[in-house]
Amino acid sequence: MAVVGIGHAIIDLFVQAEGELISELGLDPGSMTLIDDSTSREVLAHLSVLKASSGGSAANTLAGVSSLGGATYFVGALGNDQFANNYRDDLEDVGIVFIDNSLDLGASNTGHCIVIVTPDGQRTMLTHLGASIHVLDSVPNIDLGHDAIVCYVEGYLLDSPSGGQNIEAMFSKEIAGVEYAFSLSDRTLVQRRKPQIWELIKGGGISILFGNEDEFLELCDSNDLLGAVEKVGAYVGEGAITLGAKGSFVFSRDQEPIVVPAAQIEVVDTTGAGDLFAAGYLYAREKGYPSYERARMGNICASEVISHFGARPLVELSTLVAKAF
Ligand SMILES: Nc1ncnc2c1ncn2[C@@H]1O[C@H](COP(=O)(O)OP(=O)(O)OP(=O)(O)O)[C@@H](O)[C@H]1O
Ligand SMILES: O=C(O)C(=O)C[C@H](O)[C@H](O)CO
């Protein structure tokens, strides 16, 4: 069994700032906004970077699965710069096999994300996709010789040129032993790409759907989470909705939805919370645990990543979860 993640390969540049900066920049707190290179330079000229590290939503999830002990592959696209070398090294260091799916042979910069963390631990992101947008230039081969594969696709990819089309092509092609998981990624992304997301959902190729409460409500144009779950559950067998400090909510065809409380933790930086939740959930699922335990492992993994700056775990998650399982 292995987890294959497909996502934007992004270097995260963390800065700390007061909430006023978010309003000065005209941003929606907690959201991800796409920016071009020159805007990125302008913003960075006024800020000091506290920490630069490898990120990207799906890759963060794989770092979590790998730290729990699972086999992982990352399909992405990097530029021709030092950031690309660092990114490759970081993947290798945590045991993730990199599959470069780019058809772009020209020199370009690796994608980066300015992650602004405010005193409440909330993160707001400005992303310059750079070379990462080439990840779905073609439909990747994810048939990697394992008897079972969960292929985890981040919703952010719908912002890449052939993203929607090639995700649909992947989801509609049945491969023995392969299941697809999809993450809604960001409320504003759901707003931008709603018809495309519904097409993917209604196509029936998604086995597991991840997202936070705002993303699910936005997707269903609703204020009622149970109603949203019913709507989505008609097409998707299983899903997990993260609820921030309230924990997570899991649903599946076989049982009533359940809420699983969050770990008690001092929040420093919420970047990667949803990504690491997905890591714990997928690993527990791979190990055959029932829904409640999948979400409980997700909550524990998320609690580690939000207790420090950065979107990747700083401790071995296998050791951390061993205390609770
Ligand atoms: N304040 C908190 N206390 C404890 N756990 C938390 C807290 N905030 C988040 N978590 C954990 O992280 C998980 C994901 O959080 P959240 O619902 O905020 O996801 P998200 O919005 O996708 O996060 P992000 O987009 O920052 O990755 C929650 O299900 C919970 O387990
Ligand atoms: O915090 C999140 O929701 C993330 O998905 C993390 C970022 O997308 C990622 O690290 C940016 O590179």
Short mmCIF file of C-alpha atoms and ligand atoms in Angstrom, two decimals:
data_model
loop_
_atom_site.label_atom_id
_atom_site.label_comp_id
_atom_site.label_asym_id
_atom_site.label_seq_id
_atom_site.Cartn_x
_atom_site.Cartn_y
_atom_site.Cartn_z
CA MET A 1 0.00 0.00 0.00
CA ALA A 2 1.28 3.47 -0.87
CA VAL A 3 0.06 7.05 -0.96
CA VAL A 4 0.76 9.00 -4.14
CA GLY A 5 0.27 12.75 -3.75
CA ILE A 6 -0.15 15.13 -6.65
CA GLY A 7 0.29 18.82 -5.93
CA HIS A 8 2.03 22.13 -6.41
CA ALA A 9 5.67 21.99 -5.31
CA ILE A 10 6.01 25.14 -3.26
CA ILE A 11 8.66 26.68 -1.00
CA ASP A 12 6.99 28.36 1.97
CA LEU A 13 8.38 31.69 3.18
CA PHE A 14 7.01 32.31 6.67
CA VAL A 15 6.57 35.83 8.03
CA GLN A 16 4.95 37.00 11.24
CA ALA A 17 2.70 40.04 11.15
CA GLU A 18 -0.19 41.72 12.90
CA GLY A 19 -3.71 41.23 11.55
CA GLU A 20 -3.67 44.78 10.12
CA LEU A 21 -1.28 43.67 7.38
CA ILE A 22 -3.88 41.21 6.10
CA SER A 23 -6.46 44.00 5.76
CA GLU A 24 -3.88 46.44 4.31
CA LEU A 25 -3.12 43.88 1.60
CA GLY A 26 -6.86 43.43 1.04
CA LEU A 27 -6.72 39.71 1.85
CA ASP A 28 -9.33 37.38 3.25
CA PRO A 29 -7.80 36.03 6.54
CA GLY A 30 -6.99 32.32 6.30
CA SER A 31 -7.25 32.22 2.51
CA MET A 32 -4.82 31.56 -0.36
CA THR A 33 -4.43 34.24 -3.04
CA LEU A 34 -2.48 33.72 -6.26
CA ILE A 35 0.08 36.43 -7.06
CA ASP A 36 2.62 37.09 -9.81
CA ASP A 37 6.35 37.34 -9.30
CA SER A 38 6.50 41.14 -9.17
CA THR A 39 3.74 41.37 -6.52
CA SER A 40 5.63 38.79 -4.52
CA ARG A 41 8.80 40.90 -4.69
CA GLU A 42 6.89 44.01 -3.62
CA VAL A 43 5.29 42.28 -0.64
CA LEU A 44 8.54 40.62 0.44
CA ALA A 45 10.44 43.93 0.25
CA HIS A 46 8.47 45.07 3.32
CA LEU A 47 8.70 41.87 5.35
CA SER A 48 11.40 39.74 6.91
CA VAL A 49 11.26 36.02 6.31
CA LEU A 50 11.41 34.05 9.54
CA LYS A 51 11.79 30.62 7.99
CA ALA A 52 11.92 29.15 4.47
CA SER A 53 10.95 25.51 4.08
CA SER A 54 9.46 23.05 1.65
CA GLY A 55 5.68 23.07 1.55
CA GLY A 56 2.82 22.45 -0.84
CA SER A 57 -0.38 20.95 0.47
CA ALA A 58 -0.17 17.39 -0.93
CA ALA A 59 3.58 17.20 -0.25
CA ASN A 60 2.94 18.21 3.38
CA THR A 61 0.44 15.36 3.65
CA LEU A 62 2.99 12.92 2.23
CA ALA A 63 5.62 14.13 4.71
CA GLY A 64 3.11 13.22 7.42
CA VAL A 65 2.32 9.77 5.98
CA SER A 66 6.01 9.08 5.58
CA SER A 67 6.72 10.12 9.16
CA LEU A 68 4.02 7.69 10.27
CA GLY A 69 5.78 4.89 8.37
CA GLY A 70 3.91 4.76 5.05
CA ALA A 71 5.32 4.49 1.50
CA THR A 72 4.90 7.78 -0.39
CA TYR A 73 5.40 9.27 -3.86
CA PHE A 74 5.07 12.94 -4.81
CA VAL A 75 4.15 14.00 -8.34
CA GLY A 76 5.13 17.64 -8.86
CA ALA A 77 7.07 20.13 -10.97
CA LEU A 78 10.10 22.16 -9.94
CA GLY A 79 12.06 25.00 -11.50
CA ASN A 80 15.77 25.19 -12.31
CA ASP A 81 17.00 26.96 -9.19
CA GLN A 82 18.45 26.38 -5.74
CA PHE A 83 14.93 26.11 -4.27
CA ALA A 84 14.36 23.08 -6.51
CA ASN A 85 17.48 21.38 -5.15
CA ASN A 86 16.40 22.08 -1.57
CA TYR A 87 12.91 20.79 -2.30
CA ARG A 88 14.22 17.53 -3.81
CA ASP A 89 16.58 17.04 -0.85
CA ASP A 90 13.75 17.62 1.63
CA LEU A 91 11.58 15.01 -0.09
CA GLU A 92 14.42 12.51 -0.12
CA ASP A 93 15.29 13.19 3.53
CA VAL A 94 11.83 12.13 4.64
CA GLY A 95 11.61 9.15 2.30
CA ILE A 96 9.25 10.55 -0.36
CA VAL A 97 9.99 9.41 -3.93
CA PHE A 98 9.77 12.37 -6.34
CA ILE A 99 8.17 11.98 -9.76
CA ASP A 100 8.78 15.06 -11.92
CA ASN A 101 5.79 15.33 -14.24
CA SER A 102 6.75 18.60 -15.94
CA LEU A 103 7.01 18.88 -19.72
CA ASP A 104 8.51 22.37 -19.31
CA LEU A 105 12.20 22.17 -20.14
CA GLY A 106 12.88 25.94 -19.99
CA ALA A 107 14.45 27.70 -17.04
CA SER A 108 11.83 28.79 -14.53
CA ASN A 109 11.55 29.50 -10.84
CA THR A 110 10.23 27.03 -8.30
CA GLY A 111 6.87 28.08 -6.89
CA HIS A 112 6.80 29.88 -3.56
CA CYS A 113 4.23 30.95 -1.01
CA ILE A 114 4.43 33.89 1.39
CA VAL A 115 2.77 32.52 4.51
CA ILE A 116 1.72 35.37 6.80
CA VAL A 117 1.12 34.13 10.33
CA THR A 118 -0.81 36.45 12.68
CA PRO A 119 -0.69 36.36 16.51
CA ASP A 120 -3.84 34.18 16.64
CA GLY A 121 -1.88 31.46 14.75
CA GLN A 122 -3.99 31.98 11.60
CA ARG A 123 -2.11 31.75 8.31
CA THR A 124 -2.93 33.71 5.15
CA MET A 125 -1.08 32.74 1.99
CA LEU A 126 0.10 34.56 -1.12
CA THR A 127 1.21 32.00 -3.68
CA HIS A 128 3.29 32.46 -6.80
CA LEU A 129 2.92 29.10 -8.55
CA GLY A 130 5.97 29.45 -10.82
CA ALA A 131 7.16 26.14 -12.27
CA SER A 132 4.74 24.15 -10.08
CA ILE A 133 1.89 24.81 -12.54
CA HIS A 134 3.42 22.32 -14.95
CA VAL A 135 2.62 19.35 -12.72
CA LEU A 136 -0.43 18.38 -14.75
CA ASP A 137 0.92 19.17 -18.21
CA SER A 138 0.12 15.51 -18.84
CA VAL A 139 -1.82 12.81 -16.99
CA PRO A 140 0.71 11.27 -14.58
CA ASN A 141 1.29 7.54 -14.41
CA ILE A 142 0.38 6.52 -10.88
CA ASP A 143 0.32 2.79 -11.50
CA LEU A 144 3.49 2.22 -9.49
CA GLY A 145 3.42 -1.50 -8.90
CA HIS A 146 1.83 -1.49 -5.43
CA ASP A 147 -1.20 -3.73 -4.88
CA ALA A 148 -3.10 -0.79 -3.36
CA ILE A 149 -2.64 2.93 -3.86
CA VAL A 150 -4.47 5.96 -2.54
CA CYS A 151 -3.85 8.85 -4.91
CA TYR A 152 -4.30 12.13 -3.00
CA VAL A 153 -4.97 15.13 -5.22
CA GLU A 154 -4.99 18.70 -3.86
CA GLY A 155 -7.78 20.95 -5.08
CA TYR A 156 -5.29 23.78 -5.60
CA LEU A 157 -4.33 21.99 -8.85
CA LEU A 158 -7.53 23.28 -10.43
CA ASP A 159 -5.62 26.57 -10.74
CA SER A 160 -3.07 24.94 -13.09
CA PRO A 161 -3.71 25.24 -16.85
CA SER A 162 -4.67 21.62 -17.64
CA GLY A 163 -5.40 20.76 -14.00
CA GLY A 164 -9.16 20.23 -14.20
CA GLN A 165 -9.04 18.34 -17.46
CA ASN A 166 -6.24 15.99 -16.42
CA ILE A 167 -7.65 15.34 -12.95
CA GLU A 168 -10.93 14.38 -14.60
CA ALA A 169 -9.05 12.10 -17.00
CA MET A 170 -7.33 10.42 -14.05
CA PHE A 171 -10.47 10.01 -11.95
CA SER A 172 -12.44 8.51 -14.81
CA LYS A 173 -9.85 5.86 -15.62
CA GLU A 174 -10.26 2.90 -13.32
CA ILE A 175 -7.02 1.19 -12.31
CA ALA A 176 -7.18 -1.95 -10.19
CA GLY A 177 -6.19 -1.17 -6.60
CA VAL A 178 -6.16 2.62 -7.05
CA GLU A 179 -8.52 4.89 -5.09
CA TYR A 180 -8.64 8.68 -5.32
CA ALA A 181 -8.78 11.19 -2.50
CA PHE A 182 -9.43 14.85 -3.21
CA SER A 183 -8.98 17.86 -0.96
CA LEU A 184 -11.01 21.04 -1.34
CA SER A 185 -7.92 23.08 -0.28
CA ASP A 186 -9.35 26.59 0.19
CA ARG A 187 -12.76 28.29 0.40
CA THR A 188 -11.91 30.87 -2.27
CA LEU A 189 -10.69 28.10 -4.56
CA VAL A 190 -14.02 26.30 -4.08
CA GLN A 191 -15.77 29.57 -4.92
CA ARG A 192 -13.70 29.97 -8.13
CA ARG A 193 -13.90 26.37 -9.30
CA LYS A 194 -17.24 25.14 -7.97
CA PRO A 195 -18.72 23.73 -11.23
CA GLN A 196 -15.47 21.86 -11.97
CA ILE A 197 -15.36 20.41 -8.44
CA TRP A 198 -18.97 19.24 -8.72
CA GLU A 199 -18.15 17.60 -12.04
CA LEU A 200 -15.34 15.66 -10.37
CA ILE A 201 -17.59 14.69 -7.46
CA LYS A 202 -20.52 13.65 -9.64
CA GLY A 203 -18.16 11.68 -11.90
CA GLY A 204 -18.00 9.19 -9.02
CA GLY A 205 -14.21 8.75 -9.08
CA ILE A 206 -13.55 10.23 -5.61
CA SER A 207 -13.44 7.71 -2.76
CA ILE A 208 -12.45 10.15 0.01
CA LEU A 209 -13.17 13.87 0.15
CA PHE A 210 -11.30 16.18 2.54
CA GLY A 211 -12.02 19.79 3.38
CA ASN A 212 -12.75 22.18 6.21
CA GLU A 213 -16.19 23.35 7.28
CA ASP A 214 -16.12 26.58 5.25
CA GLU A 215 -15.08 24.72 2.10
CA PHE A 216 -17.88 22.14 2.40
CA LEU A 217 -20.48 24.85 3.10
CA GLU A 218 -19.23 26.92 0.17
CA LEU A 219 -19.33 23.88 -2.10
CA CYS A 220 -22.96 23.22 -1.19
CA ASP A 221 -24.02 26.91 -0.96
CA SER A 222 -25.31 26.04 2.48
CA ASN A 223 -25.15 26.97 6.16
CA ASP A 224 -26.00 23.48 7.27
CA LEU A 225 -23.14 20.98 7.51
CA LEU A 226 -25.36 17.89 7.79
CA GLY A 227 -27.26 18.97 4.69
CA ALA A 228 -23.96 19.50 2.86
CA VAL A 229 -22.77 16.05 3.89
CA GLU A 230 -25.98 14.50 2.58
CA LYS A 231 -25.54 16.29 -0.76
CA VAL A 232 -21.89 15.28 -1.18
CA GLY A 233 -22.43 11.80 0.33
CA ALA A 234 -24.70 10.87 -2.57
CA TYR A 235 -21.57 10.65 -4.75
CA VAL A 236 -18.60 10.20 -2.39
CA GLY A 237 -18.33 7.12 -0.19
CA GLU A 238 -16.37 8.71 2.61
CA GLY A 239 -15.22 12.10 3.78
CA ALA A 240 -13.66 14.08 6.58
CA ILE A 241 -14.43 17.68 7.44
CA THR A 242 -12.04 19.49 9.73
CA LEU A 243 -13.53 21.84 12.31
CA GLY A 244 -10.45 23.68 13.63
CA ALA A 245 -10.34 23.64 17.46
CA LYS A 246 -13.54 21.55 17.48
CA GLY A 247 -11.76 18.63 15.82
CA SER A 248 -13.19 16.82 12.83
CA PHE A 249 -16.36 15.36 11.45
CA VAL A 250 -16.33 12.10 9.50
CA PHE A 251 -18.98 10.60 7.28
CA SER A 252 -19.30 7.43 5.26
CA ARG A 253 -21.97 5.36 3.51
CA ASP A 254 -21.88 2.72 6.28
CA GLN A 255 -22.52 4.86 9.35
CA GLU A 256 -23.91 8.04 10.91
CA PRO A 257 -21.54 11.04 10.82
CA ILE A 258 -19.41 11.45 13.94
CA VAL A 259 -17.48 14.34 15.49
CA VAL A 260 -14.03 13.51 16.85
CA PRO A 261 -12.66 16.08 19.34
CA ALA A 262 -9.37 17.88 18.67
CA ALA A 263 -6.27 17.41 20.78
CA GLN A 264 -5.73 20.13 23.42
CA ILE A 265 -2.86 22.22 22.15
CA GLU A 266 -1.34 25.69 22.20
CA VAL A 267 -1.60 26.93 18.60
CA VAL A 268 1.44 28.69 17.12
CA ASP A 269 0.85 28.44 13.36
CA THR A 270 -2.05 26.62 11.69
CA THR A 271 -0.23 26.18 8.34
CA GLY A 272 -0.53 22.58 7.25
CA ALA A 273 -3.25 21.68 9.82
CA GLY A 274 -5.59 20.24 7.19
CA ASP A 275 -2.70 18.60 5.33
CA LEU A 276 -1.45 16.77 8.41
CA PHE A 277 -4.99 15.83 9.40
CA ALA A 278 -5.27 14.11 6.01
CA ALA A 279 -1.94 12.33 6.62
CA GLY A 280 -3.13 10.80 9.88
CA TYR A 281 -6.52 9.92 8.42
CA LEU A 282 -5.04 8.18 5.36
CA TYR A 283 -2.43 6.28 7.34
CA ALA A 284 -4.99 5.02 9.87
CA ARG A 285 -7.28 4.03 6.98
CA GLU A 286 -4.39 2.13 5.36
CA LYS A 287 -3.89 0.29 8.66
CA GLY A 288 -7.56 -0.74 8.70
CA TYR A 289 -8.76 1.50 11.55
CA PRO A 290 -12.45 2.53 11.58
CA SER A 291 -13.62 6.10 10.85
CA TYR A 292 -13.41 7.42 14.42
CA GLU A 293 -9.80 6.28 14.78
CA ARG A 294 -8.85 7.64 11.35
CA ALA A 295 -10.04 11.08 12.41
CA ARG A 296 -8.44 10.74 15.84
CA MET A 297 -5.08 10.00 14.23
CA GLY A 298 -5.69 12.94 11.89
CA ASN A 299 -6.33 15.26 14.82
CA ILE A 300 -3.17 14.11 16.60
CA CYS A 301 -0.97 14.67 13.51
CA ALA A 302 -2.55 18.09 12.93
CA SER A 303 -1.93 19.05 16.56
CA GLU A 304 1.81 18.47 16.11
CA VAL A 305 2.15 20.71 13.06
CA ILE A 306 0.19 23.61 14.55
CA SER A 307 2.29 23.68 17.70
CA HIS A 308 5.26 25.22 15.80
CA PHE A 309 6.05 27.30 12.71
CA GLY A 310 6.07 25.39 9.45
CA ALA A 311 3.85 22.98 7.58
CA ARG A 312 5.86 19.79 8.10
CA PRO A 313 6.17 17.71 11.29
CA LEU A 314 9.22 18.27 13.48
CA VAL A 315 8.97 14.97 15.36
CA GLU A 316 8.51 11.37 14.20
CA LEU A 317 4.74 11.03 13.96
CA SER A 318 5.00 7.25 14.34
CA THR A 319 6.37 7.79 17.87
CA LEU A 320 3.78 10.46 18.64
CA VAL A 321 0.78 8.36 17.60
CA ALA A 322 2.18 5.18 19.20
CA LYS A 323 1.37 6.78 22.58
CA ALA A 324 -2.30 7.04 21.64
CA PHE A 325 -2.87 3.88 19.55
N1 LIG B 1 -7.07 25.42 17.81
C1 LIG B 1 -6.90 24.12 17.58
N2 LIG B 1 -6.73 23.26 18.60
C2 LIG B 1 -6.55 21.93 18.39
N3 LIG B 1 -6.53 21.37 17.17
C3 LIG B 1 -6.72 22.18 16.11
C4 LIG B 1 -6.90 23.59 16.24
N4 LIG B 1 -7.02 24.12 15.02
C5 LIG B 1 -6.92 23.08 14.14
N5 LIG B 1 -6.74 21.92 14.80
C6 LIG B 1 -6.56 20.58 14.22
O1 LIG B 1 -6.23 20.71 12.85
C7 LIG B 1 -7.25 20.11 12.04
C8 LIG B 1 -7.41 20.95 10.79
O2 LIG B 1 -7.77 22.26 11.18
P1 LIG B 1 -8.69 23.21 10.32
O3 LIG B 1 -10.08 22.75 10.38
O4 LIG B 1 -8.40 24.58 10.78
O5 LIG B 1 -8.16 22.87 8.87
P2 LIG B 1 -7.81 23.79 7.68
O6 LIG B 1 -8.71 24.99 7.69
O7 LIG B 1 -7.77 22.94 6.47
O8 LIG B 1 -6.37 24.21 8.09
P3 LIG B 1 -5.23 24.76 7.12
O9 LIG B 1 -5.95 25.23 5.90
O10 LIG B 1 -4.56 25.81 7.93
O11 LIG B 1 -4.36 23.58 6.84
C9 LIG B 1 -8.48 20.05 12.92
O12 LIG B 1 -9.35 19.02 12.50
C10 LIG B 1 -7.87 19.80 14.28
O13 LIG B 1 -7.56 18.44 14.43
O1 LIG B 2 -2.13 25.39 5.43
C1 LIG B 2 -2.56 24.87 4.42
O2 LIG B 2 -3.78 24.70 4.21
C2 LIG B 2 -1.71 24.39 3.35
O3 LIG B 2 -2.22 23.79 2.42
C3 LIG B 2 -0.28 24.62 3.39
C4 LIG B 2 0.14 25.30 2.19
O4 LIG B 2 -0.71 25.10 1.06
C5 LIG B 2 1.47 24.98 1.74
O5 LIG B 2 2.41 24.68 2.70
C6 LIG B 2 1.85 26.12 0.86
O6 LIG B 2 2.98 25.78 0.23
#
